[in-house]
């Protein structure tokens, strides 16, 4: 059974710092890994999707890496801003029952960027 | 750009009452999903659908039913609500085809059962 772990559960950094969020998963037979952002009381916004054959993806100040063999992904946020404060979730897609794939989520890292 | 829309956004039910949550997507996606999010547990899959007229059970299906009569809509029903079903419910959709496709989520429905 796939298990996804995100450490730390919460993180507070001053504005301007570069930071790394970690995600690990137990089953390396994944199709892709997706990073989401969730603001309090809101839905999930997709940030980056890394396919299993890729090593990294970049979008603006965000860079996500994937090491499938070791079951790890990192989300790097450069020059953090107060607007980056949110909960960041990672999810991996693996084969589910039958032919349908499934997303397994971590419990998230709650990030606070202070002035 | 509506994307995935969930109705209602908030609801309070009494134990034993029934209700239906509606999810609508305008992206012509084949796959649709219902998740629940509880503190400290991450999102867990309740039911999903791989196309119009199909449904399947996820990890935590007990106490819920679903229907996908139209491709764009996926309904989640609670026949007899219980306090354990207090949660935030999210609907998601994604295209068919390669499994390397992005999932899109709605804004959530916050349900409280008292």
PDB file of N, CA, C and O in Angstrom, chain B residues 11-56:
ATOM      1  N   UNK B  11     -22.644  23.068   4.692  1.00  0.00           N
ATOM      2  CA  UNK B  11     -23.918  22.466   5.066  1.00  0.00           C
ATOM      3  C   UNK B  11     -23.811  21.902   6.467  1.00  0.00           C
ATOM      4  O   UNK B  11     -22.777  21.325   6.829  1.00  0.00           O
ATOM      5  N   UNK B  12     -24.872  22.066   7.223  1.00  0.00           N
ATOM      6  CA  UNK B  12     -24.977  21.438   8.540  1.00  0.00           C
ATOM      7  C   UNK B  12     -26.159  20.489   8.487  1.00  0.00           C
ATOM      8  O   UNK B  12     -27.272  20.888   8.097  1.00  0.00           O
ATOM      9  N   UNK B  13     -25.924  19.251   8.870  1.00  0.00           N
ATOM     10  CA  UNK B  13     -26.978  18.229   8.869  1.00  0.00           C
ATOM     11  C   UNK B  13     -27.172  17.687  10.276  1.00  0.00           C
ATOM     12  O   UNK B  13     -26.222  17.654  11.069  1.00  0.00           O
ATOM     13  N   UNK B  14     -28.369  17.211  10.539  1.00  0.00           N
ATOM     14  CA  UNK B  14     -28.594  16.471  11.771  1.00  0.00           C
ATOM     15  C   UNK B  14     -28.353  14.996  11.499  1.00  0.00           C
ATOM     16  O   UNK B  14     -28.553  14.523  10.370  1.00  0.00           O
ATOM     17  N   UNK B  15     -27.938  14.284  12.512  1.00  0.00           N
ATOM     18  CA  UNK B  15     -27.712  12.843  12.374  1.00  0.00           C
ATOM     19  C   UNK B  15     -28.960  12.182  11.814  1.00  0.00           C
ATOM     20  O   UNK B  15     -30.080  12.429  12.292  1.00  0.00           O
ATOM     21  N   UNK B  16     -28.756  11.344  10.788  1.00  0.00           N
ATOM     22  CA  UNK B  16     -29.859  10.627  10.187  1.00  0.00           C
ATOM     23  C   UNK B  16     -30.443  11.291   8.944  1.00  0.00           C
ATOM     24  O   UNK B  16     -31.154  10.644   8.169  1.00  0.00           O
ATOM     25  N   UNK B  17     -30.132  12.566   8.743  1.00  0.00           N
ATOM     26  CA  UNK B  17     -30.625  13.254   7.548  1.00  0.00           C
ATOM     27  C   UNK B  17     -29.845  12.816   6.316  1.00  0.00           C
ATOM     28  O   UNK B  17     -28.740  12.274   6.430  1.00  0.00           O
ATOM     29  N   UNK B  18     -30.428  13.075   5.166  1.00  0.00           N
ATOM     30  CA  UNK B  18     -29.748  12.731   3.920  1.00  0.00           C
ATOM     31  C   UNK B  18     -29.455  13.994   3.131  1.00  0.00           C
ATOM     32  O   UNK B  18     -30.086  15.041   3.348  1.00  0.00           O
ATOM     33  N   UNK B  19     -28.474  13.898   2.250  1.00  0.00           N
ATOM     34  CA  UNK B  19     -28.205  15.025   1.368  1.00  0.00           C
ATOM     35  C   UNK B  19     -27.374  14.539   0.183  1.00  0.00           C
ATOM     36  O   UNK B  19     -26.805  13.436   0.206  1.00  0.00           O
ATOM     37  N   UNK B  20     -27.338  15.384  -0.842  1.00  0.00           N
ATOM     38  CA  UNK B  20     -26.552  15.108  -2.040  1.00  0.00           C
ATOM     39  C   UNK B  20     -25.624  16.277  -2.321  1.00  0.00           C
ATOM     40  O   UNK B  20     -26.049  17.429  -2.311  1.00  0.00           O
ATOM     41  N   UNK B  21     -24.369  15.952  -2.545  1.00  0.00           N
ATOM     42  CA  UNK B  21     -23.379  16.938  -2.963  1.00  0.00           C
ATOM     43  C   UNK B  21     -23.210  16.819  -4.473  1.00  0.00           C
ATOM     44  O   UNK B  21     -23.085  15.712  -5.004  1.00  0.00           O
ATOM     45  N   UNK B  22     -23.193  17.979  -5.135  1.00  0.00           N
ATOM     46  CA  UNK B  22     -23.079  17.998  -6.575  1.00  0.00           C
ATOM     47  C   UNK B  22     -21.710  18.496  -6.997  1.00  0.00           C
ATOM     48  O   UNK B  22     -21.194  19.480  -6.456  1.00  0.00           O
ATOM     49  N   UNK B  23     -21.127  17.797  -7.966  1.00  0.00           N
ATOM     50  CA  UNK B  23     -19.880  18.225  -8.578  1.00  0.00           C
ATOM     51  C   UNK B  23     -20.118  18.351 -10.073  1.00  0.00           C
ATOM     52  O   UNK B  23     -20.654  17.420 -10.696  1.00  0.00           O
ATOM     53  N   UNK B  24     -19.732  19.483 -10.633  1.00  0.00           N
ATOM     54  CA  UNK B  24     -19.884  19.707 -12.057  1.00  0.00           C
ATOM     55  C   UNK B  24     -18.563  20.182 -12.636  1.00  0.00           C
ATOM     56  O   UNK B  24     -17.912  21.056 -12.057  1.00  0.00           O
ATOM     57  N   UNK B  25     -18.182  19.571 -13.769  1.00  0.00           N
ATOM     58  CA  UNK B  25     -16.962  20.010 -14.449  1.00  0.00           C
ATOM     59  C   UNK B  25     -17.275  20.309 -15.909  1.00  0.00           C
ATOM     60  O   UNK B  25     -18.077  19.639 -16.536  1.00  0.00           O
ATOM     61  N   UNK B  26     -16.598  21.346 -16.416  1.00  0.00           N
ATOM     62  CA  UNK B  26     -16.864  21.796 -17.787  1.00  0.00           C
ATOM     63  C   UNK B  26     -15.661  21.578 -18.700  1.00  0.00           C
ATOM     64  O   UNK B  26     -15.516  22.256 -19.722  1.00  0.00           O
ATOM     65  N   UNK B  27     -14.799  20.613 -18.331  1.00  0.00           N
ATOM     66  CA  UNK B  27     -13.583  20.366 -19.105  1.00  0.00           C
ATOM     67  C   UNK B  27     -13.675  19.086 -19.929  1.00  0.00           C
ATOM     68  O   UNK B  27     -12.673  18.628 -20.490  1.00  0.00           O
ATOM     69  N   UNK B  28     -14.856  18.486 -19.962  1.00  0.00           N
ATOM     70  CA  UNK B  28     -15.075  17.252 -20.726  1.00  0.00           C
ATOM     71  C   UNK B  28     -14.176  16.105 -20.239  1.00  0.00           C
ATOM     72  O   UNK B  28     -13.765  15.249 -21.026  1.00  0.00           O
ATOM     73  N   UNK B  29     -13.891  16.091 -18.934  1.00  0.00           N
ATOM     74  CA  UNK B  29     -13.046  15.044 -18.386  1.00  0.00           C
ATOM     75  C   UNK B  29     -13.820  13.744 -18.198  1.00  0.00           C
ATOM     76  O   UNK B  29     -14.984  13.751 -17.800  1.00  0.00           O
ATOM     77  N   UNK B  30     -13.131  12.640 -18.471  1.00  0.00           N
ATOM     78  CA  UNK B  30     -13.756  11.335 -18.285  1.00  0.00           C
ATOM     79  C   UNK B  30     -13.796  10.919 -16.821  1.00  0.00           C
ATOM     80  O   UNK B  30     -14.754  10.350 -16.338  1.00  0.00           O
ATOM     81  N   UNK B  31     -12.713  11.161 -16.101  1.00  0.00           N
ATOM     82  CA  UNK B  31     -12.578  10.663 -14.742  1.00  0.00           C
ATOM     83  C   UNK B  31     -13.007  11.722 -13.723  1.00  0.00           C
ATOM     84  O   UNK B  31     -12.642  12.891 -13.825  1.00  0.00           O
ATOM     85  N   UNK B  32     -13.780  11.266 -12.749  1.00  0.00           N
ATOM     86  CA  UNK B  32     -14.173  12.142 -11.650  1.00  0.00           C
ATOM     87  C   UNK B  32     -14.047  11.403 -10.326  1.00  0.00           C
ATOM     88  O   UNK B  32     -14.183  10.171 -10.277  1.00  0.00           O
ATOM     89  N   UNK B  33     -13.772  12.158  -9.267  1.00  0.00           N
ATOM     90  CA  UNK B  33     -13.446  11.565  -7.965  1.00  0.00           C
ATOM     91  C   UNK B  33     -14.107  12.360  -6.842  1.00  0.00           C
ATOM     92  O   UNK B  33     -14.284  13.568  -6.941  1.00  0.00           O
ATOM     93  N   UNK B  34     -14.408  11.665  -5.761  1.00  0.00           N
ATOM     94  CA  UNK B  34     -14.805  12.301  -4.513  1.00  0.00           C
ATOM     95  C   UNK B  34     -13.813  11.898  -3.417  1.00  0.00           C
ATOM     96  O   UNK B  34     -13.556  10.702  -3.221  1.00  0.00           O
ATOM     97  N   UNK B  35     -13.300  12.919  -2.723  1.00  0.00           N
ATOM     98  CA  UNK B  35     -12.391  12.713  -1.604  1.00  0.00           C
ATOM     99  C   UNK B  35     -12.982  13.364  -0.366  1.00  0.00           C
ATOM    100  O   UNK B  35     -13.770  14.294  -0.447  1.00  0.00           O
ATOM    101  N   UNK B  36     -12.520  12.903   0.789  1.00  0.00           N
ATOM    102  CA  UNK B  36     -12.788  13.621   2.023  1.00  0.00           C
ATOM    103  C   UNK B  36     -11.448  13.972   2.667  1.00  0.00           C
ATOM    104  O   UNK B  36     -10.467  13.229   2.544  1.00  0.00           O
ATOM    105  N   UNK B  37     -11.419  15.132   3.318  1.00  0.00           N
ATOM    106  CA  UNK B  37     -10.193  15.597   3.959  1.00  0.00           C
ATOM    107  C   UNK B  37     -10.458  15.793   5.436  1.00  0.00           C
ATOM    108  O   UNK B  37     -11.332  16.593   5.814  1.00  0.00           O
ATOM    109  N   UNK B  38      -9.716  15.089   6.254  1.00  0.00           N
ATOM    110  CA  UNK B  38      -9.842  15.179   7.704  1.00  0.00           C
ATOM    111  C   UNK B  38      -8.496  15.556   8.290  1.00  0.00           C
ATOM    112  O   UNK B  38      -7.441  15.169   7.756  1.00  0.00           O
ATOM    113  N   UNK B  39      -8.499  16.298   9.391  1.00  0.00           N
ATOM    114  CA  UNK B  39      -7.231  16.746   9.997  1.00  0.00           C
ATOM    115  C   UNK B  39      -6.298  15.577  10.281  1.00  0.00           C
ATOM    116  O   UNK B  39      -6.691  14.575  10.864  1.00  0.00           O
ATOM    117  N   UNK B  40      -5.043  15.729   9.865  1.00  0.00           N
ATOM    118  CA  UNK B  40      -4.026  14.729  10.158  1.00  0.00           C
ATOM    119  C   UNK B  40      -4.100  13.452   9.335  1.00  0.00           C
ATOM    120  O   UNK B  40      -3.310  12.535   9.540  1.00  0.00           O
ATOM    121  N   UNK B  41      -5.059  13.386   8.376  1.00  0.00           N
ATOM    122  CA  UNK B  41      -5.217  12.130   7.632  1.00  0.00           C
ATOM    123  C   UNK B  41      -5.040  12.294   6.136  1.00  0.00           C
ATOM    124  O   UNK B  41      -5.083  11.319   5.406  1.00  0.00           O
ATOM    125  N   UNK B  42      -4.866  13.490   5.655  1.00  0.00           N
ATOM    126  CA  UNK B  42      -4.749  13.667   4.218  1.00  0.00           C
ATOM    127  C   UNK B  42      -6.078  13.422   3.519  1.00  0.00           C
ATOM    128  O   UNK B  42      -7.092  13.101   4.150  1.00  0.00           O
ATOM    129  N   UNK B  43      -6.073  13.534   2.236  1.00  0.00           N
ATOM    130  CA  UNK B  43      -7.288  13.287   1.450  1.00  0.00           C
ATOM    131  C   UNK B  43      -7.428  11.785   1.206  1.00  0.00           C
ATOM    132  O   UNK B  43      -6.459  11.118   0.825  1.00  0.00           O
ATOM    133  N   UNK B  44      -8.642  11.292   1.380  1.00  0.00           N
ATOM    134  CA  UNK B  44      -8.914   9.875   1.145  1.00  0.00           C
ATOM    135  C   UNK B  44     -10.020   9.728   0.114  1.00  0.00           C
ATOM    136  O   UNK B  44     -11.023  10.442   0.157  1.00  0.00           O
ATOM    137  N   UNK B  45      -9.844   8.770  -0.785  1.00  0.00           N
ATOM    138  CA  UNK B  45     -10.761   8.577  -1.896  1.00  0.00           C
ATOM    139  C   UNK B  45     -12.008   7.833  -1.443  1.00  0.00           C
ATOM    140  O   UNK B  45     -11.915   6.741  -0.874  1.00  0.00           O
ATOM    141  N   UNK B  46     -13.177   8.406  -1.745  1.00  0.00           N
ATOM    142  CA  UNK B  46     -14.443   7.790  -1.352  1.00  0.00           C
ATOM    143  C   UNK B  46     -14.969   6.908  -2.492  1.00  0.00           C
ATOM    144  O   UNK B  46     -15.160   5.704  -2.337  1.00  0.00           O
ATOM    145  N   UNK B  47     -15.234   7.543  -3.629  1.00  0.00           N
ATOM    146  CA  UNK B  47     -15.696   6.853  -4.828  1.00  0.00           C
ATOM    147  C   UNK B  47     -15.110   7.566  -6.032  1.00  0.00           C
ATOM    148  O   UNK B  47     -14.722   8.730  -5.949  1.00  0.00           O
ATOM    149  N   UNK B  48     -15.120   6.885  -7.162  1.00  0.00           N
ATOM    150  CA  UNK B  48     -14.671   7.525  -8.375  1.00  0.00           C
ATOM    151  C   UNK B  48     -15.461   6.987  -9.571  1.00  0.00           C
ATOM    152  O   UNK B  48     -16.195   5.986  -9.447  1.00  0.00           O
ATOM    153  N   UNK B  49     -15.265   7.647 -10.711  1.00  0.00           N
ATOM    154  CA  UNK B  49     -15.959   7.241 -11.939  1.00  0.00           C
ATOM    155  C   UNK B  49     -15.000   7.395 -13.112  1.00  0.00           C
ATOM    156  O   UNK B  49     -14.309   8.413 -13.214  1.00  0.00           O
ATOM    157  N   UNK B  50     -14.977   6.387 -13.969  1.00  0.00           N
ATOM    158  CA  UNK B  50     -14.084   6.453 -15.136  1.00  0.00           C
ATOM    159  C   UNK B  50     -14.836   6.835 -16.402  1.00  0.00           C
ATOM    160  O   UNK B  50     -14.257   6.815 -17.493  1.00  0.00           O
ATOM    161  N   UNK B  51     -16.111   7.149 -16.249  1.00  0.00           N
ATOM    162  CA  UNK B  51     -16.885   7.591 -17.410  1.00  0.00           C
ATOM    163  C   UNK B  51     -18.360   7.646 -17.070  1.00  0.00           C
ATOM    164  O   UNK B  51     -18.807   7.116 -16.038  1.00  0.00           O
ATOM    165  N   UNK B  52     -19.109   8.289 -17.952  1.00  0.00           N
ATOM    166  CA  UNK B  52     -20.563   8.398 -17.747  1.00  0.00           C
ATOM    167  C   UNK B  52     -21.168   7.015 -17.513  1.00  0.00           C
ATOM    168  O   UNK B  52     -20.880   6.069 -18.242  1.00  0.00           O
ATOM    169  N   UNK B  53     -21.987   6.924 -16.471  1.00  0.00           N
ATOM    170  CA  UNK B  53     -22.675   5.674 -16.167  1.00  0.00           C
ATOM    171  C   UNK B  53     -21.874   4.678 -15.358  1.00  0.00           C
ATOM    172  O   UNK B  53     -22.366   3.590 -15.038  1.00  0.00           O
ATOM    173  N   UNK B  54     -20.631   5.021 -15.018  1.00  0.00           N
ATOM    174  CA  UNK B  54     -19.790   4.098 -14.234  1.00  0.00           C
ATOM    175  C   UNK B  54     -19.446   4.705 -12.888  1.00  0.00           C
ATOM    176  O   UNK B  54     -19.291   5.912 -12.762  1.00  0.00           O
ATOM    177  N   UNK B  55     -19.345   3.845 -11.868  1.00  0.00           N
ATOM    178  CA  UNK B  55     -18.861   4.267 -10.554  1.00  0.00           C
ATOM    179  C   UNK B  55     -18.063   3.121  -9.938  1.00  0.00           C
ATOM    180  O   UNK B  55     -18.257   1.954 -10.315  1.00  0.00           O
ATOM    181  N   UNK B  56     -17.185   3.448  -9.008  1.00  0.00           N
ATOM    182  CA  UNK B  56     -16.395   2.427  -8.332  1.00  0.00           C
ATOM    183  C   UNK B  56     -16.043   2.921  -6.946  1.00  0.00           C
ATOM    184  O   UNK B  56     -16.007   4.124  -6.686  1.00  0.00           O
TER     185      UNK B  56
END
